[in-house]
Amino acid sequence: MEESSPIALRRVAPDTEGLLAFAPVPGFGVLAVNAYLIRAAQPVLVDTGLIALREPFMERLREAIPLSDLAWLYLTHVDPDHIGSIAQVLAEAPNARVITTYVGMAKMNLHGLPIDRVYLLNPGQRIDVGDRQLLAVRPPTFDAPETTAAYDTKTGNLFSADCYGALLGEPAPAAEDVPAEALREGLRTWTTVDAPWLPMVDGVKFAASLDTFRRLEPKVVLSAHLPPATGMMDALSEYLTATLSAPAFVGPDQAAPERAMAAGGQQ
Ligand SMILES: [Fe+2]
Ligand SMILES: [Fe+2]
């Protein structure tokens, strides 16, 4: 694969490779958009990235695994940044079945996903993938009702969906490489974007929800929107809890692009 690919393919944790990309977010930096391949006895792809990166994503995936070997596609949720290559994956991986919830299936059905390729898994339930189980867990923050995180019972890796994402100033290979203050700020901003309902949440109930994650004691947190994070569960959870008191995110309004256009026109 040529070096110029916008998607990095590399081992990020035991039995797990990442298909790692960064999307520019004008005015805020960059956001990781990651998918993962679990080398289980029955291989599992977790999410399928951005539609804009469909071709390089499929190139990287074919490089990683013969697609006829892919047994499962675990959809954390069906937002566009998680289902970008789903049609290609399902076409090229005829043995793969999609793990999602009823709501995820209903939404994907609108995109033509055949029901006979779906396996319904609710939070708290497990699916056996040969040499381990994947436990579905509802993450403490999410932006779509069908969202489940997945915990790998063999490795202790946690695929946390949108939870623990962070807007970063620049791409980084691992979350440990990001200065703590930048990571705290970036996680706070992303979380207020992704979970605007947080200010309405009771702190005690939020802590209980977060405890569901913490009790798993994941060794590596593999968020869709954070570089892989090893041994950082406590720090990430502390940053996440701090977002409860963060001000609500208000995006730039129409004046911002008009200012930018006016400034551009004066040059
Ligand atoms: Fe999302
Ligand atoms: Fe996302």
Tab-separated table of C-alpha atoms and ligand atoms in Angstrom:
chain	number	residue	atom	x	y	z
A	1	MET	CA	0.000	0.000	0.000
A	2	GLU	CA	1.372	3.393	-0.909
A	3	GLU	CA	2.413	5.723	1.859
A	4	SER	CA	-0.044	8.359	0.676
A	5	SER	CA	-3.109	6.441	1.841
A	6	PRO	CA	-5.231	8.511	4.212
A	7	ILE	CA	-5.863	5.356	6.231
A	8	ALA	CA	-3.180	3.749	8.376
A	9	LEU	CA	-3.412	0.007	8.945
A	10	ARG	CA	-1.530	-1.213	11.987
A	11	ARG	CA	-1.748	-3.341	15.090
A	12	VAL	CA	-3.185	-1.281	17.930
A	13	ALA	CA	-3.799	-3.901	20.625
A	14	PRO	CA	-3.630	-7.665	21.104
A	15	ASP	CA	-5.442	-9.446	18.262
A	16	THR	CA	-6.571	-6.096	16.853
A	17	GLU	CA	-5.622	-3.904	13.932
A	18	GLY	CA	-6.849	-0.379	13.366
A	19	LEU	CA	-7.932	1.241	10.119
A	20	LEU	CA	-7.109	4.708	11.318
A	21	ALA	CA	-7.945	8.022	9.680
A	22	PHE	CA	-8.231	11.671	10.680
A	23	ALA	CA	-10.904	13.986	9.326
A	24	PRO	CA	-10.312	17.744	9.341
A	25	VAL	CA	-12.821	19.719	11.395
A	26	PRO	CA	-12.444	23.360	10.311
A	27	GLY	CA	-11.928	25.612	13.273
A	28	PHE	CA	-11.413	22.727	15.702
A	29	GLY	CA	-8.531	20.626	14.390
A	30	VAL	CA	-8.914	16.982	13.475
A	31	LEU	CA	-11.088	14.071	14.556
A	32	ALA	CA	-10.006	10.442	14.401
A	33	VAL	CA	-12.366	8.224	12.419
A	34	ASN	CA	-11.364	4.658	13.174
A	35	ALA	CA	-12.529	1.171	12.370
A	36	TYR	CA	-10.974	-1.990	13.803
A	37	LEU	CA	-10.392	-5.587	12.790
A	38	ILE	CA	-10.502	-8.197	15.560
A	39	ARG	CA	-8.459	-11.289	14.723
A	40	ALA	CA	-10.910	-13.620	16.394
A	41	ALA	CA	-11.410	-17.229	15.268
A	42	GLN	CA	-14.369	-15.676	13.483
A	43	PRO	CA	-12.880	-12.327	12.364
A	44	VAL	CA	-14.856	-9.212	13.217
A	45	LEU	CA	-14.729	-5.788	11.579
A	46	VAL	CA	-15.886	-3.003	13.907
A	47	ASP	CA	-17.442	-0.203	11.804
A	48	THR	CA	-16.515	0.824	8.264
A	49	GLY	CA	-15.296	4.435	8.344
A	50	LEU	CA	-16.146	7.469	6.248
A	51	ILE	CA	-17.866	7.272	2.880
A	52	ALA	CA	-15.382	9.812	1.482
A	53	LEU	CA	-12.578	7.326	2.210
A	54	ARG	CA	-14.382	4.283	0.848
A	55	GLU	CA	-11.763	3.339	-1.756
A	56	PRO	CA	-8.683	3.545	0.480
A	57	PHE	CA	-10.666	1.880	3.278
A	58	MET	CA	-11.473	-1.108	1.094
A	59	GLU	CA	-7.872	-1.272	-0.142
A	60	ARG	CA	-6.609	-1.400	3.428
A	61	LEU	CA	-9.218	-3.941	4.454
A	62	ARG	CA	-8.357	-6.253	1.543
A	63	GLU	CA	-4.716	-5.885	2.537
A	64	ALA	CA	-5.577	-6.924	6.093
A	65	ILE	CA	-7.753	-9.945	5.419
A	66	PRO	CA	-9.242	-11.995	2.593
A	67	LEU	CA	-12.756	-10.649	2.700
A	68	SER	CA	-14.266	-14.103	2.289
A	69	ASP	CA	-12.831	-14.831	5.770
A	70	LEU	CA	-14.695	-11.969	7.435
A	71	ALA	CA	-17.413	-13.463	9.647
A	72	TRP	CA	-18.913	-10.434	11.382
A	73	LEU	CA	-19.369	-6.699	10.968
A	74	TYR	CA	-20.068	-5.121	14.352
A	75	LEU	CA	-21.821	-1.786	13.828
A	76	THR	CA	-21.457	0.365	16.929
A	77	HIS	CA	-24.154	2.546	15.396
A	78	VAL	CA	-25.199	3.584	11.935
A	79	ASP	CA	-24.013	7.188	11.695
A	80	PRO	CA	-22.456	8.059	8.305
A	81	ASP	CA	-18.918	8.008	9.736
A	82	HIS	CA	-19.405	4.363	10.778
A	83	ILE	CA	-21.131	2.890	7.734
A	84	GLY	CA	-19.161	4.551	4.933
A	85	SER	CA	-18.051	1.270	3.314
A	86	ILE	CA	-20.821	-1.036	4.512
A	87	ALA	CA	-22.262	-1.729	1.064
A	88	GLN	CA	-18.823	-2.667	-0.318
A	89	VAL	CA	-17.967	-4.785	2.706
A	90	LEU	CA	-21.217	-6.726	2.478
A	91	ALA	CA	-20.763	-7.203	-1.270
A	92	GLU	CA	-17.178	-8.429	-0.984
A	93	ALA	CA	-17.593	-10.390	2.258
A	94	PRO	CA	-20.536	-12.681	1.520
A	95	ASN	CA	-20.090	-14.633	4.756
A	96	ALA	CA	-20.173	-11.592	7.025
A	97	ARG	CA	-23.211	-10.890	9.168
A	98	VAL	CA	-23.985	-7.504	10.675
A	99	ILE	CA	-24.227	-7.249	14.465
A	100	THR	CA	-26.485	-4.395	15.519
A	101	THR	CA	-29.596	-3.668	17.551
A	102	TYR	CA	-33.207	-3.631	16.404
A	103	VAL	CA	-33.065	0.138	15.963
A	104	GLY	CA	-29.826	-0.160	14.025
A	105	MET	CA	-31.402	-2.771	11.790
A	106	ALA	CA	-34.460	-0.606	11.221
A	107	LYS	CA	-32.327	2.359	10.241
A	108	MET	CA	-30.082	0.254	8.003
A	109	ASN	CA	-33.108	-1.331	6.396
A	110	LEU	CA	-33.812	2.118	4.996
A	111	HIS	CA	-30.456	1.775	3.198
A	112	GLY	CA	-31.415	-1.652	1.836
A	113	LEU	CA	-29.561	-3.865	4.323
A	114	PRO	CA	-30.996	-7.388	3.923
A	115	ILE	CA	-32.511	-8.629	7.179
A	116	ASP	CA	-31.100	-12.139	6.740
A	117	ARG	CA	-27.610	-10.748	7.227
A	118	VAL	CA	-28.394	-9.153	10.582
A	119	TYR	CA	-27.703	-10.517	14.073
A	120	LEU	CA	-29.512	-8.593	16.803
A	121	LEU	CA	-27.538	-7.985	19.994
A	122	ASN	CA	-28.774	-5.851	22.870
A	123	PRO	CA	-26.710	-4.179	25.605
A	124	GLY	CA	-25.839	-6.826	28.197
A	125	GLN	CA	-25.875	-9.667	25.665
A	126	ARG	CA	-22.877	-11.538	24.284
A	127	ILE	CA	-22.047	-13.105	20.965
A	128	ASP	CA	-19.575	-15.967	20.604
A	129	VAL	CA	-17.028	-15.402	17.817
A	130	GLY	CA	-15.172	-18.686	18.175
A	131	ASP	CA	-12.350	-18.028	20.624
A	132	ARG	CA	-13.935	-15.221	22.628
A	133	GLN	CA	-17.153	-13.392	23.193
A	134	LEU	CA	-18.101	-9.843	22.417
A	135	LEU	CA	-20.185	-8.263	25.154
A	136	ALA	CA	-22.428	-5.411	24.021
A	137	VAL	CA	-22.497	-2.490	26.450
A	138	ARG	CA	-24.337	0.803	26.310
A	139	PRO	CA	-21.667	3.492	26.532
A	140	PRO	CA	-22.131	6.412	28.952
A	141	THR	CA	-22.165	8.867	26.034
A	142	PHE	CA	-23.520	8.311	22.538
A	143	ASP	CA	-25.345	10.162	19.787
A	144	ALA	CA	-27.674	7.527	18.378
A	145	PRO	CA	-30.173	5.250	20.167
A	146	GLU	CA	-28.864	2.044	18.597
A	147	THR	CA	-25.344	2.543	19.923
A	148	THR	CA	-23.515	-0.297	21.631
A	149	ALA	CA	-19.872	-0.566	22.590
A	150	ALA	CA	-18.219	-3.985	22.355
A	151	TYR	CA	-15.976	-5.582	24.987
A	152	ASP	CA	-13.648	-8.373	23.840
A	153	THR	CA	-13.619	-10.964	26.633
A	154	LYS	CA	-10.314	-12.503	25.523
A	155	THR	CA	-8.150	-9.399	25.203
A	156	GLY	CA	-9.936	-6.891	27.416
A	157	ASN	CA	-10.118	-4.406	24.545
A	158	LEU	CA	-13.109	-2.055	24.604
A	159	PHE	CA	-14.545	-0.726	21.357
A	160	SER	CA	-16.273	2.330	22.768
A	161	ALA	CA	-18.110	3.725	19.696
A	162	ASP	CA	-18.251	7.567	19.816
A	163	CYS	CA	-17.527	7.605	23.554
A	164	TYR	CA	-14.091	8.985	24.571
A	165	GLY	CA	-13.668	10.732	21.223
A	166	ALA	CA	-11.595	13.903	21.235
A	167	LEU	CA	-11.019	16.793	18.862
A	168	LEU	CA	-7.263	17.139	18.515
A	169	GLY	CA	-4.982	19.871	17.230
A	170	GLU	CA	-3.148	17.391	15.013
A	171	PRO	CA	-3.118	13.682	14.255
A	172	ALA	CA	-1.419	11.458	16.829
A	173	PRO	CA	-0.643	7.736	16.591
A	174	ALA	CA	-1.792	7.015	20.153
A	175	ALA	CA	-3.810	8.851	22.781
A	176	GLU	CA	-0.836	8.542	25.154
A	177	ASP	CA	1.096	10.832	22.784
A	178	VAL	CA	-1.385	13.694	23.205
A	179	PRO	CA	-0.508	16.156	26.007
A	180	ALA	CA	-2.918	15.631	28.904
A	181	GLU	CA	-4.403	19.111	28.808
A	182	ALA	CA	-5.010	18.963	25.048
A	183	LEU	CA	-6.640	15.564	25.445
A	184	ARG	CA	-8.845	16.746	28.306
A	185	GLU	CA	-9.977	19.798	26.348
A	186	GLY	CA	-10.452	17.885	23.122
A	187	LEU	CA	-12.468	15.163	24.797
A	188	ARG	CA	-14.619	17.729	26.534
A	189	THR	CA	-15.387	19.598	23.329
A	190	TRP	CA	-16.143	16.439	21.358
A	191	THR	CA	-18.368	15.069	24.095
A	192	THR	CA	-20.420	18.258	24.288
A	193	VAL	CA	-20.892	18.002	20.512
A	194	ASP	CA	-21.720	14.295	20.472
A	195	ALA	CA	-23.866	14.143	23.597
A	196	PRO	CA	-25.637	17.532	23.901
A	197	TRP	CA	-28.054	15.907	26.378
A	198	LEU	CA	-25.348	15.518	29.032
A	199	PRO	CA	-26.335	18.672	30.997
A	200	MET	CA	-29.747	17.044	31.585
A	201	VAL	CA	-28.234	13.928	33.132
A	202	ASP	CA	-28.228	13.218	36.842
A	203	GLY	CA	-24.608	12.948	38.020
A	204	VAL	CA	-25.228	9.843	40.142
A	205	LYS	CA	-26.905	8.033	37.279
A	206	PHE	CA	-24.114	9.053	34.921
A	207	ALA	CA	-21.525	7.672	37.346
A	208	ALA	CA	-23.431	4.378	37.460
A	209	SER	CA	-23.479	4.237	33.687
A	210	LEU	CA	-19.759	4.960	33.544
A	211	ASP	CA	-19.158	2.242	36.146
A	212	THR	CA	-20.561	-0.320	33.727
A	213	PHE	CA	-17.581	0.527	31.547
A	214	ARG	CA	-15.055	0.861	34.370
A	215	ARG	CA	-15.891	-2.496	35.922
A	216	LEU	CA	-14.752	-4.134	32.702
A	217	GLU	CA	-11.283	-2.690	33.394
A	218	PRO	CA	-10.469	-2.453	29.684
A	219	LYS	CA	-6.774	-2.528	28.897
A	220	VAL	CA	-7.081	-0.689	25.607
A	221	VAL	CA	-9.858	1.742	24.746
A	222	LEU	CA	-10.546	1.733	21.030
A	223	SER	CA	-12.869	4.631	20.307
A	224	ALA	CA	-14.033	5.507	16.818
A	225	HIS	CA	-12.891	9.067	17.482
A	226	LEU	CA	-9.703	8.820	19.537
A	227	PRO	CA	-6.321	7.337	18.680
A	228	PRO	CA	-5.929	3.963	20.440
A	229	ALA	CA	-5.575	4.498	24.203
A	230	THR	CA	-3.628	1.945	26.248
A	231	GLY	CA	-3.845	1.979	30.039
A	232	MET	CA	-5.807	5.231	30.028
A	233	MET	CA	-9.263	4.170	31.190
A	234	ASP	CA	-9.061	6.074	34.472
A	235	ALA	CA	-7.818	9.300	32.888
A	236	LEU	CA	-10.360	9.145	30.072
A	237	SER	CA	-13.192	8.482	32.504
A	238	GLU	CA	-12.117	11.404	34.676
A	239	TYR	CA	-12.112	13.688	31.638
A	240	LEU	CA	-15.508	12.360	30.605
A	241	THR	CA	-17.004	12.962	34.025
A	242	ALA	CA	-15.700	16.547	33.946
A	243	THR	CA	-17.796	17.212	30.834
A	244	LEU	CA	-20.949	17.009	32.956
A	245	SER	CA	-20.322	20.579	34.066
A	246	ALA	CA	-19.024	21.823	30.705
A	247	PRO	CA	-20.919	24.572	28.889
A	248	ALA	CA	-23.117	23.414	26.020
A	249	PHE	CA	-21.505	23.404	22.613
A	250	VAL	CA	-22.736	26.112	20.266
A	251	GLY	CA	-21.386	25.823	16.746
A	252	PRO	CA	-20.434	28.755	14.537
A	253	ASP	CA	-23.489	30.353	12.937
A	254	GLN	CA	-23.889	31.727	9.418
A	255	ALA	CA	-21.871	34.849	10.267
A	256	ALA	CA	-18.695	32.744	10.429
A	257	PRO	CA	-18.625	31.512	6.812
A	258	GLU	CA	-19.810	34.908	5.614
A	259	ARG	CA	-16.910	36.573	7.474
A	260	ALA	CA	-14.506	34.056	5.968
A	261	MET	CA	-15.881	34.664	2.477
A	262	ALA	CA	-15.680	38.425	2.921
A	263	ALA	CA	-12.094	38.154	4.159
A	264	GLY	CA	-11.253	35.923	1.196
A	265	GLY	CA	-12.812	38.415	-1.226
A	266	GLN	CA	-10.649	41.244	0.084
A	267	GLN	CA	-7.407	39.445	-0.678
B	1	FE	FE	-22.135	8.951	16.160
B	2	FE	FE	-18.991	8.687	15.136
